[in-house]
Amino acid sequence: MSAPSVSFEFFPPKSLEASFRLWDTVQSLAPLDPRFVSVTYGAGGTTRELTRDAVATLHNSSGLNVAAHLTCVEATKEETLAIAQDFAKAGVREIVALRGDPPKGAANFEPHPGGFTDSCELISALADTGDFTIRVGAYPEKHPDAADQQANIDWLKRKLDAGASEAITQFFFEADTFFRFRDDCTKAGIEAPIIPGILPIENWSGTRRFAQACGATIPDWLSDAFDKAQRDDREELLAIAVATELCSTLIDGGVEHLHFYTLNRPDLTRDICHALGVTPKAELRHVA
Ligand code: FAD
């Protein structure tokens, strides 16, 4: 098994303490030589300035290739494109382009008057600028808004055809879920790389809630294993074992790149990467 390339997702910090935690996380994971790191854009557009500042600071001070997330929520087209231009001016040339979730309390996504009506419109507008490499979200277990899996995949194809070059998936817990989705995407004529999104389980009850909200299946064996691990205080060990096994199976199945949802905590992601043979660059240099 050859070591995959990796990327890491962070969220923008909302306090001084959170800024230090993010910086510690970046310093801990940077030696693993990520192909890119990405910074989320808060639900409902709530972290617009924080995302812009975190993206610019990471770009200027970490030396990493930074991708900024951007959604269509709560902004006109002009406002959204102005944020994209701020990223470009700061030297950031990669965007993860998303429709975004409805604001809290709203059941369905409603475009802002004067805003992009869906992710394809945003992707086309960003592609027209010629300034960005664009990635998009993908949903192996179907997005809750998609009528069925075929509609889910047809829409992903439209997003890629609109100007995106790669897709990053929602998290999932069984490799077959990803392989089935990848096969279906290939059958639908999708040629762009689909990058599996991996969520190391930092907190079991939080993960359950998160999975329920976004429609990710929690297999019974995983539930049983975490219930037992909680009793024995071995959740961290189990989290590393489960994610390492998932990633190894994905790599054996031809996956070359893994995207980790770090939740701004480095330890599990770093240990999983080490177990997969993703070694700190400094160590590699030393060995060579
Ligand atoms: P889309 O793929 O555009 O739409 C979701 C589904 O709805 C599609 O599968 C399609 O079936 C259906 N659909 C939507 N519009 C149409 C249409 N016009 N016609 C037909 N079908 C349609 N959220 C944030 O707020 N901030 C973030 O930073 C963020 N980062 C994310 C990163 C990744 C990798 C992923 C996977 C998700 C992220 N999200 C983020 C969550 C995302 O915003 C939500 O899942 C949102 O509900 C969908 O956004 P999307 O761009 O993926 O949607």
Tab-separated table of C-alpha atoms and ligand atoms in Angstrom:
chain	number	residue	atom	x	y	z
A	1	MET	CA	0.000	0.000	0.000
A	2	SER	CA	1.602	3.301	-1.020
A	3	ALA	CA	0.949	6.354	1.176
A	4	PRO	CA	-1.835	8.652	-0.091
A	5	SER	CA	-1.637	12.403	-0.445
A	6	VAL	CA	-3.758	14.227	2.123
A	7	SER	CA	-5.600	17.471	2.754
A	8	PHE	CA	-7.051	18.927	5.935
A	9	GLU	CA	-10.187	20.942	6.647
A	10	PHE	CA	-10.256	23.590	9.383
A	11	PHE	CA	-12.935	25.999	10.567
A	12	PRO	CA	-12.263	29.693	11.266
A	13	PRO	CA	-11.636	30.514	14.945
A	14	LYS	CA	-14.134	32.702	16.816
A	15	SER	CA	-11.952	33.603	19.827
A	16	LEU	CA	-8.327	34.220	20.694
A	17	GLU	CA	-8.115	30.833	22.390
A	18	ALA	CA	-9.599	29.149	19.301
A	19	SER	CA	-7.033	30.964	17.127
A	20	PHE	CA	-4.198	29.448	19.140
A	21	ARG	CA	-5.807	26.016	18.863
A	22	LEU	CA	-6.080	26.366	15.085
A	23	TRP	CA	-2.480	27.484	14.823
A	24	ASP	CA	-1.315	24.528	16.965
A	25	THR	CA	-3.325	22.210	14.720
A	26	VAL	CA	-1.809	23.693	11.573
A	27	GLN	CA	1.710	23.407	12.973
A	28	SER	CA	1.127	19.831	14.002
A	29	LEU	CA	-0.277	18.755	10.616
A	30	ALA	CA	1.777	20.906	8.220
A	31	PRO	CA	4.805	18.544	8.297
A	32	LEU	CA	2.572	15.881	6.687
A	33	ASP	CA	2.825	17.992	3.528
A	34	PRO	CA	-0.898	18.362	2.679
A	35	ARG	CA	-1.723	18.984	-0.986
A	36	PHE	CA	-4.040	21.707	0.325
A	37	VAL	CA	-5.818	22.794	3.495
A	38	SER	CA	-9.303	24.281	3.433
A	39	VAL	CA	-11.187	26.708	5.674
A	40	THR	CA	-14.955	26.417	6.050
A	41	TYR	CA	-17.480	29.207	5.634
A	42	GLY	CA	-19.888	29.223	8.584
A	43	ALA	CA	-23.421	27.957	8.106
A	44	GLY	CA	-25.710	30.754	6.937
A	45	GLY	CA	-22.675	32.796	5.911
A	46	THR	CA	-22.064	33.519	9.605
A	47	THR	CA	-18.258	33.518	9.478
A	48	ARG	CA	-17.720	35.580	6.321
A	49	GLU	CA	-15.063	37.905	7.820
A	50	LEU	CA	-13.590	35.211	10.059
A	51	THR	CA	-13.148	32.896	7.067
A	52	ARG	CA	-11.572	35.662	5.011
A	53	ASP	CA	-9.137	36.535	7.833
A	54	ALA	CA	-8.265	32.905	8.631
A	55	VAL	CA	-7.700	32.128	4.938
A	56	ALA	CA	-5.437	35.169	4.457
A	57	THR	CA	-3.476	34.509	7.667
A	58	LEU	CA	-2.952	30.831	6.850
A	59	HIS	CA	-1.947	31.684	3.298
A	60	ASN	CA	0.558	34.330	4.435
A	61	SER	CA	2.083	32.562	7.395
A	62	SER	CA	1.859	28.793	6.917
A	63	GLY	CA	3.263	28.375	3.419
A	64	LEU	CA	0.436	25.879	2.772
A	65	ASN	CA	-1.788	25.820	-0.269
A	66	VAL	CA	-5.066	27.207	1.138
A	67	ALA	CA	-8.551	26.646	-0.305
A	68	ALA	CA	-11.383	28.893	0.873
A	69	HIS	CA	-14.931	27.556	1.189
A	70	LEU	CA	-17.632	29.861	-0.181
A	71	THR	CA	-21.427	29.483	-0.114
A	72	CYS	CA	-24.363	31.223	-1.824
A	73	VAL	CA	-26.191	31.883	1.472
A	74	GLU	CA	-27.352	35.311	2.676
A	75	ALA	CA	-25.517	37.386	0.058
A	76	THR	CA	-26.128	38.900	-3.364
A	77	LYS	CA	-24.134	37.642	-6.344
A	78	GLU	CA	-22.004	40.805	-6.218
A	79	GLU	CA	-21.253	40.355	-2.517
A	80	THR	CA	-20.318	36.697	-2.994
A	81	LEU	CA	-18.055	37.455	-5.947
A	82	ALA	CA	-16.468	40.345	-4.015
A	83	ILE	CA	-15.464	37.851	-1.309
A	84	ALA	CA	-13.992	35.591	-3.990
A	85	GLN	CA	-12.037	38.549	-5.350
A	86	ASP	CA	-10.730	39.276	-1.825
A	87	PHE	CA	-9.440	35.695	-1.749
A	88	ALA	CA	-7.795	36.156	-5.158
A	89	LYS	CA	-6.192	39.457	-4.085
A	90	ALA	CA	-4.785	37.699	-1.023
A	91	GLY	CA	-3.207	35.155	-3.389
A	92	VAL	CA	-5.706	32.358	-2.649
A	93	ARG	CA	-6.574	30.580	-5.903
A	94	GLU	CA	-8.582	27.585	-4.696
A	95	ILE	CA	-12.240	27.608	-3.691
A	96	VAL	CA	-14.607	24.929	-2.399
A	97	ALA	CA	-17.877	26.217	-3.887
A	98	LEU	CA	-21.104	25.269	-2.129
A	99	ARG	CA	-24.757	26.151	-2.100
A	100	GLY	CA	-24.804	26.066	1.721
A	101	ASP	CA	-27.469	25.027	4.200
A	102	PRO	CA	-30.632	26.992	4.979
A	103	PRO	CA	-30.247	29.432	7.886
A	104	LYS	CA	-31.205	28.059	11.352
A	105	GLY	CA	-34.945	27.491	11.661
A	106	ALA	CA	-35.584	27.395	7.880
A	107	ALA	CA	-36.513	24.006	6.423
A	108	ASN	CA	-35.431	24.572	2.825
A	109	PHE	CA	-32.751	26.523	1.045
A	110	GLU	CA	-34.132	29.817	-0.276
A	111	PRO	CA	-31.832	31.863	-2.486
A	112	HIS	CA	-31.108	35.389	-1.290
A	113	PRO	CA	-32.917	37.965	-3.513
A	114	GLY	CA	-30.187	38.876	-5.973
A	115	GLY	CA	-28.076	35.909	-4.851
A	116	PHE	CA	-26.965	32.759	-6.658
A	117	THR	CA	-29.892	30.368	-6.887
A	118	ASP	CA	-27.800	27.215	-6.610
A	119	SER	CA	-24.239	25.913	-6.512
A	120	CYS	CA	-24.021	25.511	-10.326
A	121	GLU	CA	-24.610	29.249	-10.802
A	122	LEU	CA	-21.881	30.053	-8.279
A	123	ILE	CA	-19.441	27.578	-9.856
A	124	SER	CA	-20.048	28.990	-13.369
A	125	ALA	CA	-19.504	32.558	-12.142
A	126	LEU	CA	-16.286	31.605	-10.340
A	127	ALA	CA	-15.091	29.643	-13.385
A	128	ASP	CA	-15.793	32.671	-15.617
A	129	THR	CA	-13.314	34.741	-13.586
A	130	GLY	CA	-10.564	32.280	-14.570
A	131	ASP	CA	-8.980	32.942	-11.162
A	132	PHE	CA	-9.699	29.727	-9.298
A	133	THR	CA	-9.345	25.983	-9.087
A	134	ILE	CA	-12.804	24.926	-7.920
A	135	ARG	CA	-13.791	21.918	-5.807
A	136	VAL	CA	-17.341	20.932	-4.843
A	137	GLY	CA	-19.148	18.769	-2.279
A	138	ALA	CA	-20.393	15.240	-3.082
A	139	TYR	CA	-22.742	12.987	-1.157
A	140	PRO	CA	-22.125	9.211	-1.290
A	141	GLU	CA	-25.335	8.489	0.647
A	142	LYS	CA	-27.258	11.140	-1.338
A	143	HIS	CA	-27.852	14.698	-0.185
A	144	PRO	CA	-31.093	14.993	1.846
A	145	ASP	CA	-32.452	17.437	-0.798
A	146	ALA	CA	-31.871	15.041	-3.721
A	147	ALA	CA	-34.942	13.149	-4.947
A	148	ASP	CA	-32.895	9.959	-5.309
A	149	GLN	CA	-29.321	8.794	-5.854
A	150	GLN	CA	-29.534	9.298	-9.626
A	151	ALA	CA	-30.611	12.936	-9.141
A	152	ASN	CA	-27.798	13.349	-6.593
A	153	ILE	CA	-25.208	12.079	-9.095
A	154	ASP	CA	-26.686	13.951	-12.080
A	155	TRP	CA	-26.407	17.171	-10.057
A	156	LEU	CA	-22.801	16.415	-9.117
A	157	LYS	CA	-22.023	15.963	-12.824
A	158	ARG	CA	-23.626	19.331	-13.555
A	159	LYS	CA	-21.476	20.977	-10.872
A	160	LEU	CA	-18.309	19.476	-12.335
A	161	ASP	CA	-19.350	20.382	-15.888
A	162	ALA	CA	-19.993	23.962	-14.675
A	163	GLY	CA	-16.287	24.354	-13.959
A	164	ALA	CA	-15.181	22.328	-10.926
A	165	SER	CA	-12.232	19.981	-11.145
A	166	GLU	CA	-12.626	17.728	-8.087
A	167	ALA	CA	-15.290	16.740	-5.569
A	168	ILE	CA	-14.852	16.122	-1.836
A	169	THR	CA	-17.363	13.811	-0.202
A	170	GLN	CA	-19.407	14.099	2.930
A	171	PHE	CA	-18.045	11.697	5.567
A	172	PHE	CA	-19.114	8.043	5.651
A	173	PHE	CA	-18.066	5.042	7.726
A	174	GLU	CA	-17.904	2.097	5.317
A	175	ALA	CA	-15.601	1.875	2.318
A	176	ASP	CA	-18.277	0.126	0.223
A	177	THR	CA	-20.456	3.232	0.527
A	178	PHE	CA	-17.725	5.184	-1.224
A	179	PHE	CA	-16.904	2.484	-3.799
A	180	ARG	CA	-20.573	2.110	-4.827
A	181	PHE	CA	-20.869	5.893	-5.213
A	182	ARG	CA	-17.615	6.138	-7.193
A	183	ASP	CA	-18.781	3.337	-9.531
A	184	ASP	CA	-22.140	5.068	-10.049
A	185	CYS	CA	-20.375	8.368	-10.763
A	186	THR	CA	-18.161	6.661	-13.362
A	187	LYS	CA	-21.250	5.122	-14.986
A	188	ALA	CA	-22.777	8.617	-15.151
A	189	GLY	CA	-19.743	9.841	-17.098
A	190	ILE	CA	-17.991	11.640	-14.229
A	191	GLU	CA	-14.242	11.600	-14.794
A	192	ALA	CA	-13.104	14.137	-12.176
A	193	PRO	CA	-11.467	12.771	-9.020
A	194	ILE	CA	-13.840	12.119	-6.107
A	195	ILE	CA	-11.939	12.640	-2.859
A	196	PRO	CA	-13.217	10.737	0.189
A	197	GLY	CA	-13.892	12.985	3.209
A	198	ILE	CA	-12.779	11.272	6.428
A	199	LEU	CA	-14.138	12.263	9.839
A	200	PRO	CA	-11.957	11.001	12.702
A	201	ILE	CA	-14.390	10.389	15.579
A	202	GLU	CA	-13.330	12.884	18.259
A	203	ASN	CA	-16.549	12.671	20.196
A	204	TRP	CA	-18.992	9.824	19.747
A	205	SER	CA	-22.228	11.540	20.788
A	206	GLY	CA	-21.384	14.630	18.705
A	207	THR	CA	-20.592	12.436	15.699
A	208	ARG	CA	-23.930	10.621	16.008
A	209	ARG	CA	-25.824	13.929	16.002
A	210	PHE	CA	-23.781	15.250	13.090
A	211	ALA	CA	-24.293	12.039	11.087
A	212	GLN	CA	-28.042	12.143	11.654
A	213	ALA	CA	-28.220	15.759	10.504
A	214	CYS	CA	-26.448	15.078	7.229
A	215	GLY	CA	-27.799	11.615	6.475
A	216	ALA	CA	-24.597	9.597	7.046
A	217	THR	CA	-25.357	6.013	8.121
A	218	ILE	CA	-23.845	4.772	11.365
A	219	PRO	CA	-23.439	1.000	11.030
A	220	ASP	CA	-24.499	-1.133	14.038
A	221	TRP	CA	-20.992	-2.553	14.476
A	222	LEU	CA	-19.634	0.983	14.900
A	223	SER	CA	-22.289	1.897	17.470
A	224	ASP	CA	-21.626	-1.290	19.441
A	225	ALA	CA	-17.860	-0.759	19.307
A	226	PHE	CA	-18.101	2.824	20.585
A	227	ASP	CA	-20.542	1.889	23.347
A	228	LYS	CA	-18.020	-0.684	24.593
A	229	ALA	CA	-15.031	1.635	24.108
A	230	GLN	CA	-16.790	4.368	26.119
A	231	ARG	CA	-17.217	1.950	29.023
A	232	ASP	CA	-13.507	1.056	28.875
A	233	ASP	CA	-12.326	4.627	28.207
A	234	ARG	CA	-10.705	3.568	24.929
A	235	GLU	CA	-12.554	5.783	22.485
A	236	GLU	CA	-9.416	7.398	21.090
A	237	LEU	CA	-7.781	4.062	20.355
A	238	LEU	CA	-10.948	2.850	18.630
A	239	ALA	CA	-11.284	6.085	16.623
A	240	ILE	CA	-7.741	5.656	15.266
A	241	ALA	CA	-8.282	1.956	14.483
A	242	VAL	CA	-11.639	2.522	12.733
A	243	ALA	CA	-10.452	5.417	10.550
A	244	THR	CA	-7.136	3.737	9.713
A	245	GLU	CA	-8.968	0.584	8.595
A	246	LEU	CA	-11.419	2.645	6.503
A	247	CYS	CA	-8.597	4.620	4.860
A	248	SER	CA	-6.493	1.480	4.189
A	249	THR	CA	-9.434	-0.190	2.450
A	250	LEU	CA	-10.013	2.951	0.380
A	251	ILE	CA	-6.338	3.053	-0.626
A	252	ASP	CA	-6.411	-0.653	-1.531
A	253	GLY	CA	-9.423	0.204	-3.702
A	254	GLY	CA	-7.445	2.783	-5.678
A	255	VAL	CA	-7.962	5.985	-3.666
A	256	GLU	CA	-4.905	8.229	-3.906
A	257	HIS	CA	-6.010	11.242	-1.870
A	258	LEU	CA	-7.807	11.579	1.475
A	259	HIS	CA	-9.406	14.730	2.914
A	260	PHE	CA	-9.618	14.873	6.725
A	261	TYR	CA	-12.264	16.827	8.648
A	262	THR	CA	-9.942	17.813	11.510
A	263	LEU	CA	-12.390	19.874	13.621
A	264	ASN	CA	-9.263	21.931	14.464
A	265	ARG	CA	-7.860	19.044	16.519
A	266	PRO	CA	-4.678	17.506	15.201
A	267	ASP	CA	-4.060	14.352	17.249
A	268	LEU	CA	-6.379	11.757	15.681
A	269	THR	CA	-5.742	12.960	12.131
A	270	ARG	CA	-1.973	12.932	12.685
A	271	ASP	CA	-1.992	9.443	14.239
A	272	ILE	CA	-4.188	8.065	11.446
A	273	CYS	CA	-1.911	9.614	8.811
A	274	HIS	CA	1.161	8.130	10.482
A	275	ALA	CA	-0.507	4.703	10.543
A	276	LEU	CA	-1.121	5.048	6.784
A	277	GLY	CA	2.531	5.856	6.133
A	278	VAL	CA	2.012	9.600	5.663
A	279	THR	CA	5.215	10.605	7.397
A	280	PRO	CA	6.409	14.084	8.380
A	281	LYS	CA	8.374	15.613	5.536
A	282	ALA	CA	11.250	16.524	7.875
A	283	GLU	CA	11.608	12.860	8.840
A	284	LEU	CA	11.550	11.828	5.173
A	285	ARG	CA	14.285	14.357	4.411
A	286	HIS	CA	16.273	13.028	7.376
A	287	VAL	CA	15.950	9.419	6.136
A	288	ALA	CA	16.969	10.433	2.614
B	1	FAD	P1	-25.636	20.964	-3.996
B	1	FAD	O1	-24.830	19.783	-4.390
B	1	FAD	O2	-25.677	22.094	-4.930
B	1	FAD	O3	-27.122	20.528	-3.703
B	1	FAD	C1	-27.426	19.460	-2.820
B	1	FAD	C2	-28.448	18.501	-3.468
B	1	FAD	O4	-29.639	19.222	-3.726
B	1	FAD	C3	-27.934	17.950	-4.783
B	1	FAD	O5	-27.475	16.623	-4.593
B	1	FAD	C4	-29.130	18.018	-5.705
B	1	FAD	O6	-29.721	16.759	-5.799
B	1	FAD	C5	-30.109	18.965	-5.036
B	1	FAD	N1	-30.178	20.249	-5.754
B	1	FAD	C6	-29.729	21.452	-5.312
B	1	FAD	N2	-30.016	22.431	-6.203
B	1	FAD	C7	-30.637	21.823	-7.241
B	1	FAD	C8	-31.188	22.298	-8.466
B	1	FAD	N3	-31.171	23.601	-8.793
B	1	FAD	N4	-31.744	21.385	-9.306
B	1	FAD	C9	-31.779	20.070	-8.970
B	1	FAD	N5	-31.290	19.573	-7.813
B	1	FAD	C10	-30.735	20.431	-6.958
B	1	FAD	N6	-21.634	24.229	4.444
B	1	FAD	C11	-21.327	25.493	4.844
B	1	FAD	O7	-22.227	26.249	5.212
B	1	FAD	N7	-20.037	25.928	4.879
B	1	FAD	C12	-18.990	25.162	4.476
B	1	FAD	O8	-17.837	25.580	4.503
B	1	FAD	C13	-19.262	23.827	4.013
B	1	FAD	N8	-18.290	23.003	3.572
B	1	FAD	C14	-18.602	21.765	3.063
B	1	FAD	C15	-17.579	20.986	2.516
B	1	FAD	C16	-17.881	19.731	1.962
B	1	FAD	C17	-16.753	18.912	1.369
B	1	FAD	C18	-19.219	19.253	1.959
B	1	FAD	C19	-19.528	17.892	1.384
B	1	FAD	C20	-20.235	20.025	2.505
B	1	FAD	C21	-19.951	21.295	3.055
B	1	FAD	N9	-20.956	22.116	3.570
B	1	FAD	C22	-20.635	23.387	4.021
B	1	FAD	C23	-22.349	21.652	3.666
B	1	FAD	C24	-23.173	22.084	2.429
B	1	FAD	O9	-23.288	23.484	2.397
B	1	FAD	C25	-24.551	21.443	2.556
B	1	FAD	O10	-24.476	20.059	2.428
B	1	FAD	C26	-25.585	22.036	1.606
B	1	FAD	O11	-26.874	21.587	2.007
B	1	FAD	C27	-25.389	21.605	0.156
B	1	FAD	O12	-24.398	22.332	-0.460
B	1	FAD	P2	-23.834	21.776	-1.892
B	1	FAD	O13	-23.152	22.868	-2.592
B	1	FAD	O14	-23.044	20.547	-1.683
B	1	FAD	O15	-25.223	21.469	-2.559
